[in-house]
Short mmCIF file of C-alpha atoms and ligand atoms in Angstrom, two decimals:
data_model
loop_
_atom_site.label_atom_id
_atom_site.label_comp_id
_atom_site.label_asym_id
_atom_site.label_seq_id
_atom_site.Cartn_x
_atom_site.Cartn_y
_atom_site.Cartn_z
CA MET Q 1 -19.24 31.30 -31.31
CA THR Q 2 -16.86 28.60 -30.15
CA THR Q 3 -16.41 28.54 -26.39
CA LYS Q 4 -12.65 28.70 -25.98
CA ILE Q 5 -10.57 28.01 -22.90
CA GLN Q 6 -8.98 31.29 -21.85
CA ASP Q 7 -7.33 30.41 -18.55
CA VAL Q 8 -6.89 27.50 -16.14
CA LYS Q 9 -6.42 28.26 -12.44
CA VAL Q 10 -5.82 26.14 -9.36
CA ILE Q 11 -7.31 27.10 -6.00
CA LEU Q 12 -6.09 25.35 -2.84
CA THR Q 13 -8.20 25.48 0.29
CA ALA Q 14 -8.64 23.51 3.53
CA PRO Q 15 -11.85 24.69 5.23
CA GLU Q 16 -11.97 21.57 7.41
CA GLY Q 17 -8.23 21.08 7.73
CA ILE Q 18 -8.21 18.67 4.76
CA ASN Q 19 -6.29 19.85 1.69
CA LEU Q 20 -8.66 20.38 -1.26
CA VAL Q 21 -7.66 21.19 -4.85
CA VAL Q 22 -10.05 22.98 -7.23
CA VAL Q 23 -9.48 23.67 -10.91
CA LYS Q 24 -11.23 26.67 -12.46
CA VAL Q 25 -11.45 26.80 -16.25
CA LEU Q 26 -12.30 30.25 -17.61
CA THR Q 27 -13.66 30.79 -21.11
CA ASN Q 28 -13.81 33.56 -23.69
CA GLN Q 29 -17.49 34.07 -22.86
CA PRO Q 30 -17.99 36.72 -20.18
CA GLY Q 31 -18.73 35.16 -16.77
CA LEU Q 32 -18.69 31.58 -18.09
CA TYR Q 33 -16.38 29.27 -16.14
CA GLY Q 34 -16.36 25.72 -14.83
CA LEU Q 35 -15.09 24.17 -11.61
CA GLY Q 36 -13.70 20.70 -11.00
CA CYS Q 37 -12.21 18.59 -8.21
CA ALA Q 38 -8.52 17.68 -8.50
CA THR Q 39 -8.12 16.75 -4.85
CA PHE Q 40 -5.24 14.47 -4.05
CA ALA Q 41 -5.19 15.68 -0.45
CA TYR Q 42 -1.76 14.29 0.37
CA ARG Q 43 0.02 15.42 -2.83
CA HIS Q 44 -1.85 18.66 -3.48
CA LEU Q 45 1.18 20.73 -4.51
CA ALA Q 46 2.19 18.18 -7.15
CA VAL Q 47 -1.30 18.31 -8.69
CA LYS Q 48 -1.26 22.11 -8.64
CA GLY Q 49 2.08 22.19 -10.44
CA LEU Q 50 0.95 19.69 -13.05
CA VAL Q 51 -2.19 21.68 -13.88
CA GLU Q 52 -0.46 25.07 -13.98
CA ASP Q 53 2.81 24.08 -15.64
CA TYR Q 54 1.65 21.43 -18.12
CA LEU Q 55 -2.13 21.31 -18.62
CA LYS Q 56 -2.80 25.02 -18.82
CA PRO Q 57 -0.40 25.65 -21.73
CA LEU Q 58 -1.82 22.57 -23.47
CA LEU Q 59 -5.43 23.72 -23.10
CA VAL Q 60 -5.58 27.50 -23.52
CA GLY Q 61 -7.21 28.46 -26.83
CA ARG Q 62 -8.92 25.08 -27.36
CA ASP Q 63 -12.65 24.35 -27.69
CA ALA Q 64 -14.09 23.91 -24.18
CA GLN Q 65 -16.90 21.69 -25.50
CA ALA Q 66 -14.54 19.07 -26.98
CA ILE Q 67 -14.49 17.14 -23.70
CA GLU Q 68 -13.60 13.67 -25.00
CA GLU Q 69 -10.87 15.07 -27.27
CA LEU Q 70 -9.38 17.14 -24.44
CA TRP Q 71 -9.52 14.24 -21.97
CA GLN Q 72 -7.53 12.05 -24.37
CA LEU Q 73 -5.17 14.94 -25.17
CA MET Q 74 -4.38 15.43 -21.47
CA HIS Q 75 -4.17 11.69 -20.84
CA GLN Q 76 -1.72 11.05 -23.67
CA ASN Q 77 0.30 14.24 -23.54
CA ALA Q 78 2.99 13.10 -21.09
CA TYR Q 79 3.46 9.83 -23.04
CA TRP Q 80 3.47 7.87 -19.73
CA ARG Q 81 -0.13 7.64 -18.62
CA ASN Q 82 -2.17 7.27 -15.44
CA GLY Q 83 -1.41 7.57 -11.76
CA GLY Q 84 -3.04 9.51 -8.95
CA ILE Q 85 -1.35 12.87 -9.55
CA GLU Q 86 -1.95 12.82 -13.31
CA ASN Q 87 -5.53 11.57 -13.05
CA ASN Q 88 -6.56 14.05 -10.37
CA ALA Q 89 -5.13 16.93 -12.41
CA ILE Q 90 -7.07 15.73 -15.47
CA SER Q 91 -10.19 15.31 -13.33
CA GLY Q 92 -10.07 18.95 -12.24
CA VAL Q 93 -10.19 20.06 -15.87
CA ASP Q 94 -12.65 17.35 -16.96
CA MET Q 95 -15.24 18.18 -14.31
CA ALA Q 96 -14.85 21.89 -15.06
CA LEU Q 97 -15.51 21.24 -18.77
CA TRP Q 98 -18.67 19.27 -17.91
CA ASP Q 99 -19.70 22.13 -15.62
CA ILE Q 100 -19.23 24.57 -18.51
CA LEU Q 101 -21.22 22.32 -20.86
CA GLY Q 102 -24.10 22.17 -18.38
CA LYS Q 103 -24.05 25.96 -18.05
CA LEU Q 104 -24.06 26.38 -21.83
CA ALA Q 105 -27.00 23.97 -22.11
CA GLY Q 106 -28.78 25.54 -19.14
CA MET Q 107 -29.16 22.05 -17.62
CA PRO Q 108 -27.98 20.22 -14.52
CA LEU Q 109 -25.51 17.49 -15.44
CA TYR Q 110 -27.89 14.62 -14.74
CA GLN Q 111 -29.97 15.85 -17.69
CA LEU Q 112 -26.95 15.57 -19.97
CA PHE Q 113 -26.44 12.01 -18.68
CA GLY Q 114 -29.90 10.96 -19.87
CA GLY Q 115 -32.11 12.37 -17.15
CA LYS Q 116 -33.07 11.24 -13.68
CA VAL Q 117 -34.08 7.63 -13.07
CA ARG Q 118 -34.58 8.38 -9.36
CA GLU Q 119 -35.61 11.55 -7.58
CA GLY Q 120 -33.11 11.37 -4.73
CA VAL Q 121 -29.90 9.43 -4.10
CA PRO Q 122 -29.93 6.98 -1.14
CA ILE Q 123 -26.75 7.30 0.87
CA TYR Q 124 -24.87 5.60 3.63
CA ARG Q 125 -23.17 7.27 6.56
CA HIS Q 126 -20.19 6.14 8.56
CA ALA Q 127 -20.75 5.31 12.23
CA ASP Q 128 -18.05 4.73 14.79
CA GLY Q 129 -17.91 4.85 18.55
CA ARG Q 130 -15.58 4.41 21.50
CA SER Q 131 -17.99 1.80 22.88
CA LEU Q 132 -20.78 -0.38 21.55
CA ALA Q 133 -23.34 1.81 23.32
CA GLU Q 134 -21.95 4.94 21.65
CA LEU Q 135 -21.86 3.21 18.26
CA CYS Q 136 -25.49 2.06 18.61
CA ASP Q 137 -26.48 5.59 19.68
CA ASN Q 138 -24.85 6.95 16.53
CA ILE Q 139 -26.60 4.35 14.37
CA GLN Q 140 -29.88 5.32 16.01
CA LYS Q 141 -29.28 9.03 15.33
CA TYR Q 142 -28.76 8.32 11.66
CA ARG Q 143 -31.87 6.15 11.50
CA GLU Q 144 -33.89 9.01 13.00
CA GLN Q 145 -32.59 11.15 10.13
CA GLY Q 146 -34.05 8.65 7.67
CA ILE Q 147 -30.73 7.02 6.79
CA THR Q 148 -31.17 3.35 5.90
CA HIS Q 149 -27.57 2.26 5.20
CA ILE Q 150 -24.80 2.65 7.76
CA ARG Q 151 -21.16 1.64 7.66
CA CYS Q 152 -19.97 0.46 11.07
CA GLN Q 153 -16.40 0.39 12.28
CA SER Q 154 -15.02 -0.63 15.61
CA GLY Q 155 -12.25 1.80 16.57
CA GLY Q 156 -11.74 3.34 13.13
CA TYR Q 157 -10.17 0.80 10.81
CA GLY Q 158 -8.64 -1.34 13.52
CA GLY Q 159 -5.82 0.96 14.58
CA GLY Q 160 -5.37 3.66 17.19
CA SER Q 161 -3.73 7.03 16.64
CA PHE Q 162 -0.21 7.83 15.48
CA GLY Q 163 2.34 7.34 18.23
CA PRO Q 164 5.39 5.47 19.46
CA ALA Q 165 5.62 1.71 18.93
CA PRO Q 166 3.58 -0.10 21.61
CA ALA Q 167 4.76 -2.73 24.07
CA GLY Q 168 5.45 -5.93 22.22
CA ALA Q 169 7.15 -4.22 19.25
CA PRO Q 170 10.87 -4.85 18.69
CA GLU Q 171 13.53 -2.42 19.84
CA ARG Q 172 13.85 0.73 17.68
CA ALA Q 173 10.51 0.08 15.91
CA ALA Q 174 9.35 3.29 14.22
CA PRO Q 175 6.35 5.32 15.38
CA GLY Q 176 3.10 4.79 13.51
CA ILE Q 177 -0.48 3.62 13.78
CA TYR Q 178 -0.09 0.07 15.03
CA LEU Q 179 -2.58 -2.60 13.94
CA ASP Q 180 -3.45 -5.98 15.37
CA PRO Q 181 -5.34 -7.80 12.57
CA ARG Q 182 -6.44 -10.75 14.72
CA ARG Q 183 -7.88 -8.53 17.41
CA TYR Q 184 -9.53 -6.35 14.75
CA MET Q 185 -11.28 -9.39 13.25
CA ARG Q 186 -12.47 -10.66 16.65
CA ASP Q 187 -13.70 -7.21 17.74
CA THR Q 188 -15.51 -6.57 14.46
CA VAL Q 189 -17.36 -9.91 14.40
CA LYS Q 190 -18.44 -9.29 18.00
CA MET Q 191 -19.47 -5.72 17.08
CA PHE Q 192 -21.83 -6.92 14.33
CA ASP Q 193 -23.22 -9.65 16.58
CA ASP Q 194 -23.97 -7.06 19.27
CA ILE Q 195 -25.43 -4.51 16.81
CA ARG Q 196 -27.78 -7.05 15.27
CA GLY Q 197 -28.74 -8.20 18.76
CA ARG Q 198 -29.56 -4.66 19.83
CA ILE Q 199 -31.15 -3.09 16.76
CA GLY Q 200 -32.29 -6.03 14.64
CA LEU Q 201 -32.06 -6.69 10.93
CA GLU Q 202 -33.90 -3.67 9.52
CA VAL Q 203 -30.92 -1.37 8.93
CA ALA Q 204 -28.49 -2.20 6.10
CA LEU Q 205 -24.94 -2.43 7.45
CA CYS Q 206 -21.64 -2.09 5.61
CA HIS Q 207 -18.07 -2.55 6.75
CA ASP Q 208 -14.70 -1.38 5.39
CA VAL Q 209 -11.64 -3.61 5.87
CA HIS Q 210 -9.51 -0.84 4.32
CA GLU Q 211 -7.13 -3.47 2.88
CA ARG Q 212 -5.76 -4.18 6.33
CA LEU Q 213 -5.90 -7.99 6.22
CA LYS Q 214 -3.94 -10.66 4.45
CA PRO Q 215 -6.12 -12.26 1.74
CA VAL Q 216 -6.55 -15.60 3.48
CA ASP Q 217 -7.63 -13.82 6.67
CA ALA Q 218 -10.01 -11.62 4.66
CA ILE Q 219 -11.74 -14.75 3.31
CA ARG Q 220 -12.12 -16.22 6.78
CA PHE Q 221 -13.36 -12.85 8.08
CA ALA Q 222 -15.95 -12.56 5.28
CA ARG Q 223 -17.31 -15.99 6.17
CA GLN Q 224 -17.49 -15.08 9.86
CA LEU Q 225 -19.53 -11.98 8.97
CA GLU Q 226 -22.06 -13.82 6.78
CA PRO Q 227 -24.67 -14.33 9.55
CA TYR Q 228 -24.99 -10.55 9.99
CA ASP Q 229 -26.47 -9.83 6.56
CA LEU Q 230 -24.06 -7.12 5.42
CA PHE Q 231 -25.02 -4.87 2.51
CA PHE Q 232 -21.38 -5.05 1.47
CA LEU Q 233 -17.86 -5.70 2.67
CA GLU Q 234 -15.48 -3.06 1.36
CA ASP Q 235 -11.86 -3.38 0.22
CA ALA Q 236 -11.36 -6.76 1.88
CA ILE Q 237 -8.42 -7.49 -0.44
CA PRO Q 238 -5.49 -5.11 -1.06
CA ILE Q 239 -5.27 -3.73 -4.61
CA GLU Q 240 -1.93 -5.46 -5.14
CA GLU Q 241 -3.50 -8.85 -4.30
CA GLY Q 242 -6.54 -8.40 -6.53
CA GLU Q 243 -6.40 -11.96 -7.93
CA TRP Q 244 -7.56 -13.19 -4.50
CA LEU Q 245 -11.00 -11.69 -5.13
CA ARG Q 246 -11.75 -14.80 -7.17
CA GLN Q 247 -11.15 -17.00 -4.12
CA LEU Q 248 -13.11 -14.65 -1.89
CA ARG Q 249 -16.02 -14.83 -4.33
CA GLU Q 250 -15.91 -18.62 -4.46
CA LYS Q 251 -15.71 -19.11 -0.72
CA SER Q 252 -18.18 -16.52 0.56
CA THR Q 253 -21.60 -15.16 -0.36
CA ILE Q 254 -20.89 -11.75 1.17
CA PRO Q 255 -21.50 -8.84 -1.27
CA ILE Q 256 -18.15 -7.34 -2.28
CA ALA Q 257 -17.39 -3.64 -2.81
CA GLN Q 258 -13.99 -2.71 -4.15
CA GLY Q 259 -12.04 0.03 -5.78
CA GLU Q 260 -11.48 3.38 -4.05
CA LEU Q 261 -7.76 3.06 -4.84
CA PHE Q 262 -8.20 2.12 -8.49
CA ASN Q 263 -6.49 4.28 -11.13
CA HIS Q 264 -6.85 2.47 -14.42
CA PRO Q 265 -9.46 0.40 -16.32
CA LEU Q 266 -7.17 -2.64 -16.22
CA GLU Q 267 -7.72 -2.74 -12.45
CA TRP Q 268 -11.49 -3.15 -12.73
CA ARG Q 269 -12.20 -4.62 -16.16
CA THR Q 270 -11.87 -8.33 -15.29
CA LEU Q 271 -13.43 -7.88 -11.85
CA ILE Q 272 -16.55 -6.63 -13.62
CA THR Q 273 -16.66 -8.93 -16.64
CA ASP Q 274 -16.07 -11.99 -14.41
CA ARG Q 275 -18.58 -10.65 -11.86
CA LEU Q 276 -16.09 -10.93 -9.01
CA ILE Q 277 -17.43 -7.81 -7.28
CA ASP Q 278 -20.93 -6.48 -6.63
CA PHE Q 279 -20.17 -2.78 -6.20
CA ILE Q 280 -17.58 -0.69 -8.04
CA ARG Q 281 -16.37 1.96 -5.69
CA VAL Q 282 -13.91 4.22 -7.45
CA HIS Q 283 -12.92 7.69 -6.32
CA ILE Q 284 -13.87 9.49 -9.49
CA SER Q 285 -11.18 12.18 -9.47
CA GLN Q 286 -8.61 9.40 -8.99
CA ILE Q 287 -9.60 7.79 -12.30
CA GLY Q 288 -9.67 11.11 -14.20
CA GLY Q 289 -13.10 12.65 -13.58
CA ILE Q 290 -16.61 12.42 -14.95
CA THR Q 291 -15.67 11.23 -18.45
CA PRO Q 292 -14.10 7.90 -17.36
CA ALA Q 293 -16.56 7.48 -14.46
CA ARG Q 294 -19.55 7.62 -16.80
CA LYS Q 295 -17.92 5.07 -19.09
CA LEU Q 296 -17.25 2.81 -16.11
CA GLN Q 297 -20.81 3.14 -14.81
CA ILE Q 298 -22.29 2.17 -18.16
CA PHE Q 299 -19.79 -0.67 -18.59
CA ALA Q 300 -20.63 -2.07 -15.13
CA GLU Q 301 -24.35 -1.92 -15.92
CA GLN Q 302 -23.84 -4.52 -18.64
CA PHE Q 303 -22.57 -7.01 -16.06
CA GLY Q 304 -24.99 -6.38 -13.20
CA VAL Q 305 -22.35 -4.59 -11.11
CA ARG Q 306 -23.69 -1.60 -9.19
CA THR Q 307 -22.00 1.69 -8.30
CA ALA Q 308 -21.02 2.84 -4.81
CA TRP Q 309 -18.70 5.77 -5.54
CA HIS Q 310 -16.21 6.75 -2.88
CA GLY Q 311 -17.48 9.85 -1.04
CA PRO Q 312 -15.11 10.69 1.83
CA GLY Q 313 -14.20 14.01 3.46
CA ASP Q 314 -10.97 14.30 1.48
CA MET Q 315 -12.63 15.45 -1.73
CA THR Q 316 -14.42 18.69 -2.60
CA PRO Q 317 -18.18 19.29 -2.76
CA LEU Q 318 -17.66 19.54 -6.54
CA ALA Q 319 -16.76 15.84 -6.59
CA HIS Q 320 -19.65 14.98 -4.27
CA ALA Q 321 -21.95 16.77 -6.73
CA ALA Q 322 -20.40 14.87 -9.66
CA ASN Q 323 -21.13 11.58 -7.86
CA ILE Q 324 -24.73 12.64 -7.25
CA HIS Q 325 -25.37 13.70 -10.86
CA ILE Q 326 -24.09 10.33 -12.14
CA ASP Q 327 -26.11 8.47 -9.46
CA LEU Q 328 -29.33 10.25 -10.40
CA ALA Q 329 -29.09 9.00 -13.98
CA ALA Q 330 -27.60 5.51 -13.38
CA ARG Q 331 -29.79 2.41 -13.66
CA ASN Q 332 -27.11 0.34 -11.92
CA PHE Q 333 -26.72 2.68 -8.96
CA GLY Q 334 -26.19 0.80 -5.69
CA ILE Q 335 -25.56 3.24 -2.85
CA GLN Q 336 -23.63 6.49 -2.34
CA GLU Q 337 -21.18 7.18 0.46
CA TRP Q 338 -21.98 10.62 1.83
CA SER Q 339 -19.93 12.89 4.04
CA GLY Q 340 -20.98 16.06 2.28
CA THR Q 341 -23.22 18.17 4.47
CA GLU Q 342 -23.64 16.45 7.79
CA PRO Q 343 -20.87 16.83 10.33
CA PRO Q 344 -19.05 13.70 11.44
CA ASN Q 345 -20.16 12.04 14.68
CA PHE Q 346 -17.83 13.98 16.91
CA VAL Q 347 -19.38 17.32 15.88
CA LEU Q 348 -22.99 16.13 15.49
CA GLN Q 349 -24.00 18.16 18.53
CA ASP Q 350 -22.11 21.22 17.34
CA LEU Q 351 -23.63 22.45 14.09
CA LYS Q 352 -21.47 25.57 14.30
CA GLY Q 353 -18.52 23.26 13.66
CA PRO Q 354 -16.14 23.22 10.74
CA ARG Q 355 -18.79 22.09 8.22
CA ASP Q 356 -20.10 25.66 8.12
CA ALA Q 357 -16.76 26.72 6.67
CA LEU Q 358 -17.05 24.08 3.95
CA LEU Q 359 -20.46 25.44 2.94
CA ASP Q 360 -19.16 29.03 2.98
CA VAL Q 361 -16.37 28.08 0.57
CA PHE Q 362 -18.55 25.86 -1.66
CA PRO Q 363 -22.11 27.22 -1.88
CA GLY Q 364 -24.53 24.87 -3.62
CA LEU Q 365 -23.53 21.50 -2.17
CA PRO Q 366 -26.30 18.92 -2.81
CA GLN Q 367 -28.49 18.52 0.25
CA LEU Q 368 -29.24 15.51 2.43
CA ARG Q 369 -32.86 15.28 3.55
CA GLN Q 370 -34.33 12.18 5.24
CA GLY Q 371 -31.85 9.73 3.84
CA TYR Q 372 -31.73 11.07 0.28
CA VAL Q 373 -29.37 13.54 -1.37
CA TYR Q 374 -30.82 15.95 -3.90
CA ALA Q 375 -28.95 17.92 -6.56
CA ASN Q 376 -29.88 21.59 -6.57
CA ASP Q 377 -30.98 21.72 -10.26
CA LYS Q 378 -28.72 24.63 -11.20
CA PRO Q 379 -26.95 24.24 -14.57
CA GLY Q 380 -23.77 22.15 -14.55
CA LEU Q 381 -22.53 20.71 -11.27
CA GLY Q 382 -24.52 23.33 -9.33
CA VAL Q 383 -21.69 24.04 -6.88
CA ASP Q 384 -19.76 27.30 -6.82
CA LEU Q 385 -16.54 28.43 -5.15
CA ASP Q 386 -16.15 31.59 -3.05
CA GLU Q 387 -12.48 32.39 -3.63
CA THR Q 388 -12.36 35.01 -0.87
CA GLU Q 389 -13.63 32.47 1.65
CA ALA Q 390 -11.33 29.75 0.22
CA ALA Q 391 -8.29 31.96 0.81
CA LYS Q 392 -9.04 32.05 4.54
CA TYR Q 393 -8.17 28.35 4.87
CA PRO Q 394 -4.63 27.62 3.66
CA CYS Q 395 -3.50 24.05 3.00
CA ASP Q 396 -0.89 22.23 5.04
CA ALA Q 397 2.07 20.64 3.26
CA GLY Q 398 3.26 18.64 6.27
CA VAL Q 399 4.15 14.96 6.23
CA THR Q 400 1.10 12.65 6.12
CA ARG Q 401 0.97 10.43 9.18
CA TRP Q 402 -2.32 8.49 9.07
CA THR Q 403 -0.94 6.39 6.22
CA GLN Q 404 2.01 5.18 8.33
CA THR Q 405 0.32 2.02 9.56
CA ARG Q 406 2.41 -0.79 10.98
CA LEU Q 407 2.15 -4.32 12.31
CA ILE Q 408 3.47 -5.25 15.73
CA ASP Q 409 6.90 -6.22 14.36
CA GLY Q 410 7.27 -2.63 13.13
CA SER Q 411 6.85 -3.40 9.43
CA LEU Q 412 4.62 -1.20 7.28
CA GLN Q 413 1.10 -2.38 6.47
CA VAL Q 414 -0.89 -0.69 3.69
CA PRO Q 415 -3.16 1.94 5.26
MG1 MG U 1 -13.02 2.59 2.04
#
């Protein structure tokens, strides 16, 4: 019997105060459904509308196992292709179809990807602190948990919190998160010097520039960080200035990770074939789900580029699980960002914090144990959704503020 798509639903939930978008694809087989992540946290209503108003009518009645055909059908259906809203909507369906396929096969997804090449997935955690002592304490806590790779930031990504323009800004400058790139560079170089001085060279350290430097400054910054043996430097160059990666590569030996904002293969193809980056770091729902992510992983393998998929808090456990299943089967796996089960630093002491709500809504999240994440070996993605619990945490459609980053003259700087 052909497994046909009978219904496509969107479930919105925010168990941690972050808007999450889930797509549920129901089939004509009793009890058989799939779940996928369509989270574009800051445009969640647009994704919901796209799935319900356009993808559902396109998909109902079609063969749920024809994943490649349906991905292309969704991708081409609006004539104009790509973009974050479109790709996240497609991702929700795509992951759900893979989930269904795994359930039909009775296998976890990593089996369908060729089987495990590693037993657990090494991850990195994000450490921050209001002072160097607090940051080093947080690094130490992670090391005691068996975590070997840690991303260190000094004061977030070099900005404070949203507020009025500070002293030094021109009259009538708009409120925002104000950045001082020169101070950020000085503070960060000093931070890595102090960390290495205190805890030595054993731990692998990463750092995220978050596109907040001009390219020429990013090159100088990368060279200043070379003595501290970074595992990688992330998003040093803004996506719009991608050609500068060639100069960064020529002028520095620092390992380069790039790509959480990428949408389209044209954005990564040359970076990989010309070996201008070391780690490809896409946000897999942002490029359209598991189908394109698997193609990208295998493509990158041919050029010695490793994966380091984006794994922040603003995606669902379904997407974390998708990352993990691909990682388990990928020869060219590098490292996995993980924010899935452990609370962030500020609630480390309070395990009754909001992460419990996330686990109530999404039972089955892969587990972190002693530095490795393990899939749970259930068929498909292995993560479920409790819709009654999900309904307890409504999303917020307010204006997004953390992306309103500005330089001291009041002009906008990409966030
Ligand atoms: Mg990043």
